[in-house]
Short mmCIF file of C-alpha atoms in Angstrom, two decimals:
data_model
loop_
_atom_site.label_atom_id
_atom_site.label_comp_id
_atom_site.label_asym_id
_atom_site.label_seq_id
_atom_site.Cartn_x
_atom_site.Cartn_y
_atom_site.Cartn_z
CA UNK A 1 -6.74 -24.47 4.00
CA UNK A 2 -7.55 -22.39 7.10
CA UNK A 3 -6.53 -18.41 7.62
CA UNK A 4 -6.11 -19.33 11.15
CA UNK A 5 -5.24 -22.10 14.19
CA UNK A 6 -4.92 -22.77 17.47
CA UNK A 7 -1.31 -22.46 19.75
CA UNK A 8 -1.34 -22.65 23.78
CA UNK A 9 0.03 -20.19 25.23
CA UNK A 10 0.49 -18.33 28.35
CA UNK A 11 -1.57 -15.46 29.06
CA UNK A 12 -0.20 -13.05 31.75
CA UNK A 13 -1.49 -10.53 32.93
CA UNK A 14 -0.03 -8.15 36.64
CA UNK A 15 -2.72 -10.36 39.01
CA UNK A 16 -2.72 -13.86 36.15
CA UNK A 17 -1.19 -16.13 33.99
CA UNK A 18 -3.12 -18.82 32.14
CA UNK A 19 -2.33 -21.96 29.63
CA UNK A 20 -5.21 -20.67 27.06
CA UNK A 21 -5.38 -21.85 23.59
CA UNK A 22 -4.74 -18.55 21.10
CA UNK A 23 -5.69 -18.21 16.84
CA UNK A 24 -2.91 -17.26 15.16
CA UNK A 25 -2.54 -16.38 12.01
CA UNK A 26 -1.12 -19.15 8.86
CA UNK A 27 1.70 -17.89 7.54
CA UNK A 28 1.84 -18.89 3.89
CA UNK A 29 4.27 -18.84 1.10
CA UNK A 30 3.15 -19.11 -2.60
CA UNK A 31 5.66 -19.42 -5.03
CA UNK A 32 4.23 -17.61 -8.72
CA UNK A 33 5.92 -19.15 -11.88
CA UNK A 34 5.26 -17.44 -14.93
CA UNK A 35 5.43 -18.45 -18.42
CA UNK A 36 7.46 -21.19 -16.80
CA UNK A 37 9.61 -19.44 -14.55
CA UNK A 38 9.86 -18.78 -10.91
CA UNK A 39 8.93 -15.09 -10.78
CA UNK A 40 7.88 -13.89 -7.59
CA UNK A 41 6.95 -16.34 -4.07
CA UNK A 42 3.86 -14.04 -2.00
CA UNK A 43 3.64 -15.02 1.94
CA UNK A 44 0.39 -14.61 2.40
CA UNK A 45 -2.81 -15.33 4.17
CA UNK A 46 -3.94 -18.85 2.60
CA UNK A 47 -7.43 -17.89 0.91
CA UNK A 48 -8.18 -16.10 -2.74
CA UNK A 49 -4.97 -16.72 -4.42
CA UNK A 50 -6.08 -17.53 -7.75
CA UNK A 51 -7.46 -13.06 -6.69
CA UNK A 52 -3.82 -12.00 -5.50
CA UNK A 53 -2.06 -13.48 -8.59
CA UNK A 54 -4.52 -11.95 -10.65
CA UNK A 55 -4.63 -8.49 -8.91
CA UNK A 56 -0.29 -8.39 -9.02
CA UNK A 57 -0.04 -9.77 -12.74
CA UNK A 58 -2.69 -6.63 -13.11
CA UNK A 59 -1.08 -3.78 -10.54
CA UNK A 60 1.85 -4.55 -12.44
CA UNK A 61 1.30 -4.86 -16.09
CA UNK A 62 2.40 -7.64 -16.94
CA UNK A 63 -1.98 -8.22 -17.43
CA UNK A 64 -4.56 -5.47 -18.76
CA UNK A 65 -6.91 -8.26 -19.03
CA UNK A 66 -8.15 -11.15 -16.80
CA UNK A 67 -8.14 -12.37 -20.94
CA UNK A 68 -5.20 -11.59 -21.23
CA UNK A 69 -4.56 -15.39 -19.46
CA UNK A 70 -4.06 -18.83 -21.20
CA UNK A 71 -4.29 -20.49 -18.21
CA UNK A 72 -4.09 -20.09 -14.55
CA UNK A 73 -4.06 -22.97 -11.55
CA UNK A 74 -3.37 -22.72 -8.29
CA UNK A 75 -1.76 -26.24 -6.42
CA UNK A 76 -2.55 -25.25 -2.72
CA UNK A 77 -1.16 -28.27 -1.44
CA UNK A 78 2.64 -28.15 -3.62
CA UNK A 79 2.02 -23.58 -2.96
CA UNK A 80 2.59 -23.23 -6.21
CA UNK A 81 0.43 -20.99 -8.54
CA UNK A 82 1.14 -21.16 -12.22
CA UNK A 83 0.40 -18.39 -15.18
CA UNK A 84 0.72 -19.18 -18.63
CA UNK A 85 0.18 -15.82 -20.53
CA UNK A 86 -1.03 -15.18 -24.42
CA UNK A 87 1.56 -13.25 -25.29
CA UNK A 88 4.18 -15.68 -23.09
CA UNK A 89 7.04 -13.44 -22.39
CA UNK A 90 9.29 -13.78 -20.10
CA UNK A 91 9.65 -11.82 -17.21
CA UNK A 92 12.37 -11.22 -15.02
CA UNK A 93 13.43 -9.10 -11.99
CA UNK A 94 15.80 -7.02 -11.62
CA UNK A 95 16.91 -5.04 -8.10
CA UNK A 96 13.40 -4.43 -6.88
CA UNK A 97 12.49 -4.23 -10.72
CA UNK A 98 10.15 -6.47 -13.34
CA UNK A 99 11.11 -6.62 -16.41
CA UNK A 100 9.31 -7.43 -19.74
CA UNK A 101 11.39 -9.72 -21.98
CA UNK A 102 10.07 -10.52 -25.08
CA UNK A 103 10.80 -13.15 -27.29
CA UNK A 104 11.82 -12.88 -30.45
CA UNK A 105 12.99 -15.71 -32.65
CA UNK A 106 15.57 -14.78 -34.96
CA UNK A 107 16.92 -16.40 -38.51
CA UNK A 108 19.79 -19.07 -36.36
CA UNK A 109 16.82 -19.67 -34.41
CA UNK A 110 18.79 -18.13 -31.08
CA UNK A 111 16.83 -15.72 -29.58
CA UNK A 112 17.29 -11.72 -29.02
CA UNK A 113 15.75 -10.12 -26.71
CA UNK A 114 14.13 -6.52 -25.94
CA UNK A 115 13.32 -4.81 -22.36
CA UNK A 116 10.99 -2.84 -20.60
CA UNK A 117 10.52 -1.96 -17.26
CA UNK A 118 6.52 -2.17 -16.73
CA UNK A 119 5.34 -0.18 -13.77
CA UNK A 120 5.24 2.38 -17.24
CA UNK A 121 2.24 3.83 -17.18
CA UNK A 122 3.27 7.03 -14.40
CA UNK A 123 4.07 10.37 -15.79
CA UNK A 124 1.67 10.41 -18.88
CA UNK A 125 -1.17 12.76 -18.97
CA UNK A 126 -3.61 10.60 -19.61
CA UNK A 127 -3.67 8.72 -16.69
CA UNK A 128 -4.78 11.18 -14.22
CA UNK A 129 -8.10 9.92 -12.59
CA UNK A 130 -11.28 10.98 -13.69
CA UNK A 131 -13.72 10.93 -10.06
CA UNK A 132 -16.94 10.02 -11.29
CA UNK A 133 -18.11 9.49 -7.35
CA UNK A 134 -19.18 12.68 -5.68
CA UNK A 135 -18.94 11.61 -1.81
CA UNK A 136 -18.92 13.75 1.40
CA UNK A 137 -16.96 13.97 4.94
CA UNK A 138 -19.58 11.90 6.93
CA UNK A 139 -19.64 8.64 3.90
CA UNK A 140 -16.12 8.37 4.19
CA UNK A 141 -16.80 8.18 8.05
CA UNK A 142 -20.07 6.09 7.38
CA UNK A 143 -17.97 3.49 5.00
CA UNK A 144 -14.88 3.67 7.33
CA UNK A 145 -17.49 2.87 10.33
CA UNK A 146 -19.35 -0.37 8.36
CA UNK A 147 -15.71 -1.45 7.51
CA UNK A 148 -14.04 -1.62 11.18
CA UNK A 149 -17.36 -4.41 11.31
CA UNK A 150 -16.03 -6.89 8.79
CA UNK A 151 -12.88 -7.75 10.38
CA UNK A 152 -13.62 -10.76 11.02
CA UNK A 153 -9.89 -12.57 11.30
CA UNK A 154 -8.25 -9.02 12.45
CA UNK A 155 -10.69 -9.21 15.48
CA UNK A 156 -9.62 -12.89 15.98
CA UNK A 157 -6.08 -12.69 15.53
CA UNK A 158 -4.59 -9.36 15.52
CA UNK A 159 -2.61 -9.86 13.17
CA UNK A 160 -4.32 -8.78 9.57
CA UNK A 161 -4.24 -6.21 7.27
CA UNK A 162 -7.86 -5.94 6.23
CA UNK A 163 -8.19 -4.60 1.78
CA UNK A 164 -12.50 -3.07 0.63
CA UNK A 165 -14.03 -1.87 -2.52
CA UNK A 166 -16.79 -0.11 -1.86
CA UNK A 167 -19.30 2.93 -3.82
CA UNK A 168 -20.35 5.76 -1.44
CA UNK A 169 -22.79 3.58 0.43
CA UNK A 170 -21.67 0.39 0.99
CA UNK A 171 -18.65 -2.34 0.87
CA UNK A 172 -18.94 -4.31 -1.64
CA UNK A 173 -15.84 -6.93 -1.21
CA UNK A 174 -14.13 -7.48 1.84
CA UNK A 175 -10.74 -9.04 2.06
CA UNK A 176 -7.51 -10.29 4.38
CA UNK A 177 -4.23 -11.07 4.42
CA UNK A 178 -1.09 -10.96 6.32
CA UNK A 179 -0.02 -8.60 3.83
CA UNK A 180 -0.92 -4.65 2.53
CA UNK A 181 -0.48 -4.98 -0.64
CA UNK A 182 -1.58 -9.06 -0.95
CA UNK A 183 -4.98 -7.79 0.19
CA UNK A 184 -4.78 -5.05 -1.91
CA UNK A 185 -4.27 -7.57 -4.58
CA UNK A 186 -6.95 -9.60 -3.78
CA UNK A 187 -9.54 -6.88 -4.28
CA UNK A 188 -8.43 -5.84 -7.48
CA UNK A 189 -7.54 -9.42 -8.38
CA UNK A 190 -11.81 -10.27 -7.53
CA UNK A 191 -13.25 -6.74 -9.56
CA UNK A 192 -10.83 -8.01 -12.52
CA UNK A 193 -13.14 -11.36 -12.78
CA UNK A 194 -16.28 -10.46 -12.22
CA UNK A 195 -15.03 -7.02 -14.33
CA UNK A 196 -16.95 -4.80 -11.62
CA UNK A 197 -16.20 -0.96 -13.12
CA UNK A 198 -13.47 0.22 -11.04
CA UNK A 199 -13.88 4.24 -11.97
CA UNK A 200 -16.56 4.62 -9.30
CA UNK A 201 -15.28 2.65 -6.97
CA UNK A 202 -13.60 2.93 -3.45
CA UNK A 203 -10.56 1.64 -2.02
CA UNK A 204 -10.53 0.79 2.13
CA UNK A 205 -7.46 -0.21 3.77
CA UNK A 206 -6.22 -0.76 7.88
CA UNK A 207 -2.77 0.01 6.35
CA UNK A 208 -0.34 2.67 5.95
CA UNK A 209 -0.39 3.75 2.62
CA UNK A 210 3.04 4.16 0.14
CA UNK A 211 3.73 5.54 -2.83
CA UNK A 212 3.36 1.21 -4.12
CA UNK A 213 0.10 1.19 -3.15
CA UNK A 214 -1.64 5.13 -4.78
CA UNK A 215 0.65 3.03 -7.65
CA UNK A 216 -1.45 0.07 -7.85
CA UNK A 217 -5.03 2.20 -7.16
CA UNK A 218 -4.28 4.91 -9.61
CA UNK A 219 -3.36 1.34 -12.30
CA UNK A 220 -7.24 0.26 -11.50
CA UNK A 221 -8.44 3.60 -12.03
CA UNK A 222 -10.22 3.80 -8.91
CA UNK A 223 -10.79 7.77 -7.59
CA UNK A 224 -10.56 8.04 -3.74
CA UNK A 225 -8.54 6.02 -1.55
CA UNK A 226 -9.00 5.87 2.81
CA UNK A 227 -6.86 4.44 4.75
CA UNK A 228 -7.37 4.26 8.87
CA UNK A 229 -3.40 4.40 9.04
CA UNK A 230 -0.90 7.09 7.96
CA UNK A 231 0.34 7.69 3.86
CA UNK A 232 4.84 8.37 3.51
CA UNK A 233 5.48 11.72 1.42
CA UNK A 234 6.32 10.03 -1.52
CA UNK A 235 2.80 8.60 -1.44
CA UNK A 236 0.81 12.17 -1.14
CA UNK A 237 3.04 13.44 -4.22
CA UNK A 238 1.97 10.38 -6.03
CA UNK A 239 -1.45 10.82 -5.42
CA UNK A 240 -1.34 14.80 -5.97
CA UNK A 241 0.30 14.09 -9.73
CA UNK A 242 -2.49 11.83 -10.83
CA UNK A 243 -5.07 12.88 -8.69
CA UNK A 244 -6.17 10.65 -6.74
CA UNK A 245 -7.69 11.24 -3.66
CA UNK A 246 -6.11 10.29 -0.63
CA UNK A 247 -7.30 9.64 2.71
CA UNK A 248 -5.50 9.16 5.68
CA UNK A 249 -6.27 8.07 8.82
CA UNK A 250 -10.02 8.09 8.86
CA UNK A 251 -11.02 6.92 12.38
CA UNK A 252 -14.48 7.12 14.37
CA UNK A 253 -15.65 11.43 13.70
CA UNK A 254 -12.25 11.89 12.37
CA UNK A 255 -9.90 11.64 9.33
CA UNK A 256 -6.60 14.47 7.02
CA UNK A 257 -7.46 14.49 3.39
CA UNK A 258 -3.70 14.07 2.06
CA UNK A 259 -4.44 14.96 -1.71
CA UNK A 260 -6.94 16.00 -4.34
CA UNK A 261 -9.52 17.28 -1.70
CA UNK A 262 -11.82 19.90 -3.85
CA UNK A 263 -14.52 17.94 -3.30
CA UNK A 264 -14.78 18.48 0.29
CA UNK A 265 -13.27 22.03 -0.35
CA UNK B 1 18.24 13.85 4.32
CA UNK B 2 14.50 14.66 7.28
CA UNK B 3 13.23 11.30 8.20
CA UNK B 4 9.75 13.68 7.58
CA UNK B 5 8.77 16.04 6.71
CA UNK B 6 6.16 19.26 5.97
CA UNK B 7 2.54 19.47 4.13
CA UNK B 8 -0.46 21.41 3.72
CA UNK B 9 -3.69 18.91 4.62
CA UNK B 10 -6.25 19.18 5.52
CA UNK B 11 -8.06 17.95 8.65
CA UNK B 12 -11.62 17.45 9.56
CA UNK B 13 -13.79 16.33 12.11
CA UNK B 14 -17.58 16.05 12.81
CA UNK B 15 -16.96 19.84 13.81
CA UNK B 16 -14.01 21.12 12.42
CA UNK B 17 -12.58 21.20 8.75
CA UNK B 18 -8.90 22.78 8.81
CA UNK B 19 -7.07 23.65 6.81
CA UNK B 20 -2.57 22.57 9.00
CA UNK B 21 0.55 21.68 8.04
CA UNK B 22 1.26 17.93 8.85
CA UNK B 23 3.98 16.71 9.13
CA UNK B 24 4.19 13.05 7.24
CA UNK B 25 7.55 10.08 7.13
CA UNK B 26 9.42 10.47 3.59
CA UNK B 27 10.00 7.32 1.85
CA UNK B 28 13.17 7.32 0.36
CA UNK B 29 14.42 4.58 -2.18
CA UNK B 30 18.06 3.26 -1.75
CA UNK B 31 19.25 0.46 -4.50
CA UNK B 32 22.39 -1.56 -3.06
CA UNK B 33 24.92 -2.64 -5.34
CA UNK B 34 27.06 -5.33 -4.05
CA UNK B 35 30.37 -6.74 -5.94
CA UNK B 36 28.44 -4.25 -8.75
CA UNK B 37 25.37 -5.68 -9.55
CA UNK B 38 22.18 -4.51 -8.74
CA UNK B 39 21.07 -6.82 -5.97
CA UNK B 40 18.20 -5.14 -3.42
CA UNK B 41 16.06 -1.83 -3.34
CA UNK B 42 14.75 -0.39 -0.19
CA UNK B 43 12.33 1.62 0.71
CA UNK B 44 13.07 3.11 4.05
CA UNK B 45 12.80 5.47 6.34
CA UNK B 46 16.52 8.11 5.26
CA UNK B 47 19.00 7.30 8.58
CA UNK B 48 20.91 5.13 9.84
CA UNK B 49 21.34 3.63 6.03
CA UNK B 50 25.03 1.97 6.07
CA UNK B 51 23.82 0.03 9.53
CA UNK B 52 20.72 -1.35 7.54
CA UNK B 53 22.91 -2.26 4.72
CA UNK B 54 25.09 -4.46 7.11
CA UNK B 55 22.19 -5.60 9.05
CA UNK B 56 20.18 -6.55 5.55
CA UNK B 57 22.91 -8.77 4.51
CA UNK B 58 24.38 -10.26 8.32
CA UNK B 59 21.21 -10.97 8.75
CA UNK B 60 20.79 -13.08 4.96
CA UNK B 61 23.73 -14.43 5.45
CA UNK B 62 26.50 -12.70 3.14
CA UNK B 63 28.38 -11.50 5.60
CA UNK B 64 29.22 -12.85 8.71
CA UNK B 65 30.71 -10.27 10.95
CA UNK B 66 31.97 -7.18 9.06
CA UNK B 67 35.69 -8.12 8.46
CA UNK B 68 33.78 -9.88 5.76
CA UNK B 69 33.13 -6.22 4.15
CA UNK B 70 36.47 -5.05 2.05
CA UNK B 71 34.55 -0.82 1.00
CA UNK B 72 30.67 0.17 2.02
CA UNK B 73 29.45 3.93 0.61
CA UNK B 74 26.53 5.43 0.64
CA UNK B 75 25.27 8.28 -1.59
CA UNK B 76 22.30 9.87 -0.04
CA UNK B 77 21.95 12.58 -3.79
CA UNK B 78 22.29 9.47 -5.92
CA UNK B 79 19.60 6.93 -3.49
CA UNK B 80 22.61 4.03 -3.77
CA UNK B 81 24.82 2.18 -1.89
CA UNK B 82 27.86 -0.56 -2.68
CA UNK B 83 29.70 -2.74 -1.15
CA UNK B 84 32.44 -4.91 -1.96
CA UNK B 85 32.64 -8.32 -0.13
CA UNK B 86 36.00 -9.72 0.64
CA UNK B 87 35.98 -12.70 -1.14
CA UNK B 88 33.90 -11.34 -4.34
CA UNK B 89 31.31 -13.44 -4.55
CA UNK B 90 28.72 -12.65 -7.28
CA UNK B 91 24.50 -13.34 -5.70
CA UNK B 92 21.43 -13.15 -7.24
CA UNK B 93 17.82 -13.68 -6.55
CA UNK B 94 16.05 -16.20 -7.81
CA UNK B 95 12.12 -15.49 -7.35
CA UNK B 96 11.94 -14.22 -3.39
CA UNK B 97 15.24 -16.63 -2.05
CA UNK B 98 18.96 -15.34 -2.79
CA UNK B 99 21.51 -17.37 -3.95
CA UNK B 100 25.39 -17.14 -3.84
CA UNK B 101 26.96 -17.88 -7.16
CA UNK B 102 30.53 -18.47 -5.92
CA UNK B 103 33.22 -17.59 -9.12
CA UNK B 104 35.70 -20.27 -10.21
CA UNK B 105 38.04 -19.73 -12.88
CA UNK B 106 38.76 -22.45 -15.08
CA UNK B 107 40.98 -22.77 -17.80
CA UNK B 108 39.57 -21.73 -20.79
CA UNK B 109 38.88 -18.46 -19.14
CA UNK B 110 35.22 -18.64 -19.00
CA UNK B 111 34.01 -18.96 -14.95
CA UNK B 112 31.92 -21.69 -13.94
CA UNK B 113 29.63 -20.60 -10.68
CA UNK B 114 27.75 -23.65 -8.11
CA UNK B 115 25.30 -21.76 -6.43
CA UNK B 116 23.79 -21.66 -3.04
CA UNK B 117 20.71 -20.68 -1.05
CA UNK B 118 22.12 -18.41 1.11
CA UNK B 119 19.94 -18.71 3.94
CA UNK B 120 20.64 -22.29 4.60
CA UNK B 121 21.38 -21.82 8.86
CA UNK B 122 18.26 -23.56 9.67
CA UNK B 123 17.23 -26.98 10.59
CA UNK B 124 21.00 -27.79 13.01
CA UNK B 125 20.57 -28.64 15.92
CA UNK B 126 24.00 -25.78 16.57
CA UNK B 127 21.89 -23.66 15.91
CA UNK B 128 19.32 -23.81 19.15
CA UNK B 129 19.47 -20.61 21.03
CA UNK B 130 21.07 -20.78 24.17
CA UNK B 131 19.55 -18.17 26.61
CA UNK B 132 21.90 -15.53 28.43
CA UNK B 133 19.89 -13.77 30.30
CA UNK B 134 17.03 -14.48 32.98
CA UNK B 135 13.94 -12.12 32.21
CA UNK B 136 10.75 -12.28 34.03
CA UNK B 137 6.79 -10.46 33.52
CA UNK B 138 7.58 -7.26 35.23
CA UNK B 139 11.12 -6.58 33.41
CA UNK B 140 8.70 -7.57 29.89
CA UNK B 141 6.81 -4.92 30.95
CA UNK B 142 9.07 -1.82 32.17
CA UNK B 143 10.78 -3.19 28.67
CA UNK B 144 7.92 -2.17 27.00
CA UNK B 145 6.95 0.41 28.15
CA UNK B 146 10.33 2.15 28.02
CA UNK B 147 10.60 1.39 24.45
CA UNK B 148 7.34 2.59 23.59
CA UNK B 149 8.46 5.57 25.67
CA UNK B 150 11.42 6.47 22.75
CA UNK B 151 8.96 7.29 19.73
CA UNK B 152 9.55 10.04 18.47
CA UNK B 153 8.85 9.55 14.65
CA UNK B 154 5.82 7.33 14.67
CA UNK B 155 4.24 10.78 18.13
CA UNK B 156 5.18 13.59 14.78
CA UNK B 157 3.88 11.25 11.81
CA UNK B 158 2.03 7.93 13.04
CA UNK B 159 4.01 6.28 10.36
CA UNK B 160 6.47 4.01 11.26
CA UNK B 161 7.30 0.50 12.74
CA UNK B 162 10.70 1.13 15.58
CA UNK B 163 12.52 -1.49 17.01
CA UNK B 164 15.33 -2.16 19.82
CA UNK B 165 17.70 -3.71 21.50
CA UNK B 166 17.65 -4.41 25.31
CA UNK B 167 18.24 -5.69 28.04
CA UNK B 168 16.78 -6.34 31.78
CA UNK B 169 17.14 -2.53 32.55
CA UNK B 170 17.35 -0.57 29.96
CA UNK B 171 17.05 0.08 25.87
CA UNK B 172 20.13 0.86 24.82
CA UNK B 173 19.67 1.24 21.35
CA UNK B 174 16.84 1.83 19.14
CA UNK B 175 15.49 2.70 15.48
CA UNK B 176 12.38 3.72 13.18
CA UNK B 177 11.71 2.98 9.53
CA UNK B 178 8.37 2.86 7.73
CA UNK B 179 9.37 -0.74 6.87
CA UNK B 180 9.33 -3.14 10.13
CA UNK B 181 12.30 -5.27 8.23
CA UNK B 182 14.05 -2.67 7.99
CA UNK B 183 14.44 -1.17 11.57
CA UNK B 184 15.29 -4.86 12.36
CA UNK B 185 18.36 -4.59 10.14
CA UNK B 186 18.99 -0.97 11.40
CA UNK B 187 19.76 -1.81 14.83
CA UNK B 188 21.38 -5.32 14.21
CA UNK B 189 24.22 -2.77 12.19
CA UNK B 190 24.55 -1.20 15.02
CA UNK B 191 25.41 -3.70 16.95
CA UNK B 192 27.17 -5.70 14.64
CA UNK B 193 29.14 -1.65 13.22
CA UNK B 194 29.57 -1.47 17.63
CA UNK B 195 31.28 -5.07 18.24
CA UNK B 196 28.03 -6.03 20.51
CA UNK B 197 27.39 -9.38 21.88
CA UNK B 198 24.91 -10.24 20.63
CA UNK B 199 23.25 -13.50 23.33
CA UNK B 200 22.84 -11.71 26.59
CA UNK B 201 20.21 -8.96 23.89
CA UNK B 202 15.98 -8.90 23.96
CA UNK B 203 14.71 -6.86 20.33
CA UNK B 204 11.06 -5.42 21.41
CA UNK B 205 9.14 -4.76 17.85
CA UNK B 206 6.01 -3.17 17.56
CA UNK B 207 5.07 -4.85 14.35
CA UNK B 208 3.44 -8.18 13.25
CA UNK B 209 6.64 -10.62 13.53
CA UNK B 210 6.38 -13.41 10.93
CA UNK B 211 9.33 -16.29 10.34
CA UNK B 212 11.35 -13.76 8.34
CA UNK B 213 11.06 -11.71 11.53
CA UNK B 214 12.04 -14.53 13.82
CA UNK B 215 15.07 -16.10 11.50
CA UNK B 216 16.65 -12.60 11.50
CA UNK B 217 16.32 -12.51 15.27
CA UNK B 218 17.07 -16.04 15.54
CA UNK B 219 20.16 -15.46 12.69
CA UNK B 220 21.86 -12.97 15.65
CA UNK B 221 21.88 -15.40 18.29
CA UNK B 222 19.48 -12.74 20.20
CA UNK B 223 17.38 -15.48 22.44
CA UNK B 224 14.87 -13.23 23.38
CA UNK B 225 12.20 -11.04 21.02
CA UNK B 226 8.86 -8.58 22.13
CA UNK B 227 6.24 -7.57 20.05
CA UNK B 228 3.47 -4.72 20.57
CA UNK B 229 1.60 -6.43 18.25
CA UNK B 230 1.02 -10.58 16.71
CA UNK B 231 3.15 -13.18 15.64
CA UNK B 232 2.11 -15.44 12.77
CA UNK B 233 2.18 -20.12 13.10
CA UNK B 234 5.60 -19.82 11.25
CA UNK B 235 6.49 -17.73 13.81
CA UNK B 236 5.64 -19.10 16.32
CA UNK B 237 6.50 -22.73 14.64
CA UNK B 238 10.25 -21.29 13.74
CA UNK B 239 10.36 -19.88 17.23
CA UNK B 240 9.89 -23.19 19.44
CA UNK B 241 12.56 -24.92 16.88
CA UNK B 242 15.01 -22.52 17.62
CA UNK B 243 14.16 -22.21 21.44
CA UNK B 244 13.42 -18.58 21.02
CA UNK B 245 11.12 -16.65 22.92
CA UNK B 246 8.23 -14.88 21.84
CA UNK B 247 6.05 -13.02 23.26
CA UNK B 248 3.47 -11.51 21.31
CA UNK B 249 0.94 -8.47 22.06
CA UNK B 250 3.43 -6.85 25.33
CA UNK B 251 0.59 -3.64 25.73
CA UNK B 252 0.44 -2.32 29.11
CA UNK B 253 0.92 -4.87 31.98
CA UNK B 254 -0.57 -7.99 29.74
CA UNK B 255 1.27 -10.39 27.63
CA UNK B 256 1.12 -13.39 25.69
CA UNK B 257 4.69 -15.74 25.58
CA UNK B 258 4.18 -18.01 22.52
CA UNK B 259 7.33 -19.60 22.75
CA UNK B 260 9.84 -21.16 25.05
CA UNK B 261 8.09 -20.12 28.70
CA UNK B 262 10.12 -22.38 30.25
CA UNK B 263 11.81 -19.07 31.79
CA UNK B 264 8.32 -17.67 32.54
CA UNK B 265 6.45 -20.70 34.60
#
């Protein structure tokens, strides 16, 4: 399935009016079934779907490595992904939070359940990031420059966010998606499947940085997060708490460092 | 509660390195309880929260007018909104879809339930929009120009989306939020509370147009949707199906018309 398609549209400017074919970003729905139950729907760009699912399950704390997955299938024509985890736990959503329901058989044949919120890693001091990478301002700006040059779908359609995994010198993985979170999940999933070391890597994103984006990067133990756009207050607070280096508005020869700036002072 | 706050950050450019106070957009969590049950969490900008909740419930088909609401309370310090609808139906989420569970008492004191997906308005021909407004390309571009001038929080923080309700000549309502959908829900809620006629109005948004944004605008019977950004393929398909005039990349003296372009030919 293509990530973009062609539509006839009218292009106006102050002097001309043209009917032209334009390239439009495809919006695709993928329903994820987790251990047999419908769990969540992704509105996404239809590529790297398996990576996206793996990255999402990892970010949400449902799996810790790819070894926790017993089976994963993606049926693109049906818009369905199906994952079985080895522990076969049941998960559900309450409000916007995910809970895990661990099935415990009892003698009478019924099941009792215990529930725990999945994103429970926060607040433990041991989760503070250790920076296993040195980086300098000019390297950050060079990296963002490389990142900007990669964006094919954005140039074609103007309708996507980009995300990349890099080191000081180069972009290693690059993905685009209509959703900021999906693009990051695709990158994390790909890195996980390839068993890449993450503690000396950098995430670069085109999109705004919310607390949720910081959580995903901290969870993956990646020490530096760079964005072309703005962070929110909660994103900065969480980055400072977990010693994540948070850089925003990295454009041309400028950038702002919002958290964990020791390496730049 | 303020929509932005101040943080000390480092600003780099190729020649200087300054520690400065910067204005950061606030990310706020509002948990919505619907008829006593936790229903959904909003990540949003903390203003116009009651409008946002009303607009959201309307967009999702849970209420049809403000008269369907028996009681609405927002407790900003707790981050909680509580709504009671007159019908007192129960609602829940499966995957990413909302379902209504209408409680029917039975003689034995238990409750049986029937379930229906809430967004059931699609596919009925009677829901095609009637355009009760004439608009011309130069008027669209003037309106977008007025819209751009309004964006205070964006100028301060660079971290928000804007949304407005207008007519041919002016911006009537304007809101900013970290979420595209929230900004639109705030506008729709405000219009609903003020009992504004929507069939001759226009929505303008800074954000990308997905199917979900088109659904909300169609549901409100607003015939024209204008964006500074790109639409997705599903957004165009749905706009064409419901005769919504869909305009994207409206910037400076240019724009693209993706759907229902009769009025411009």
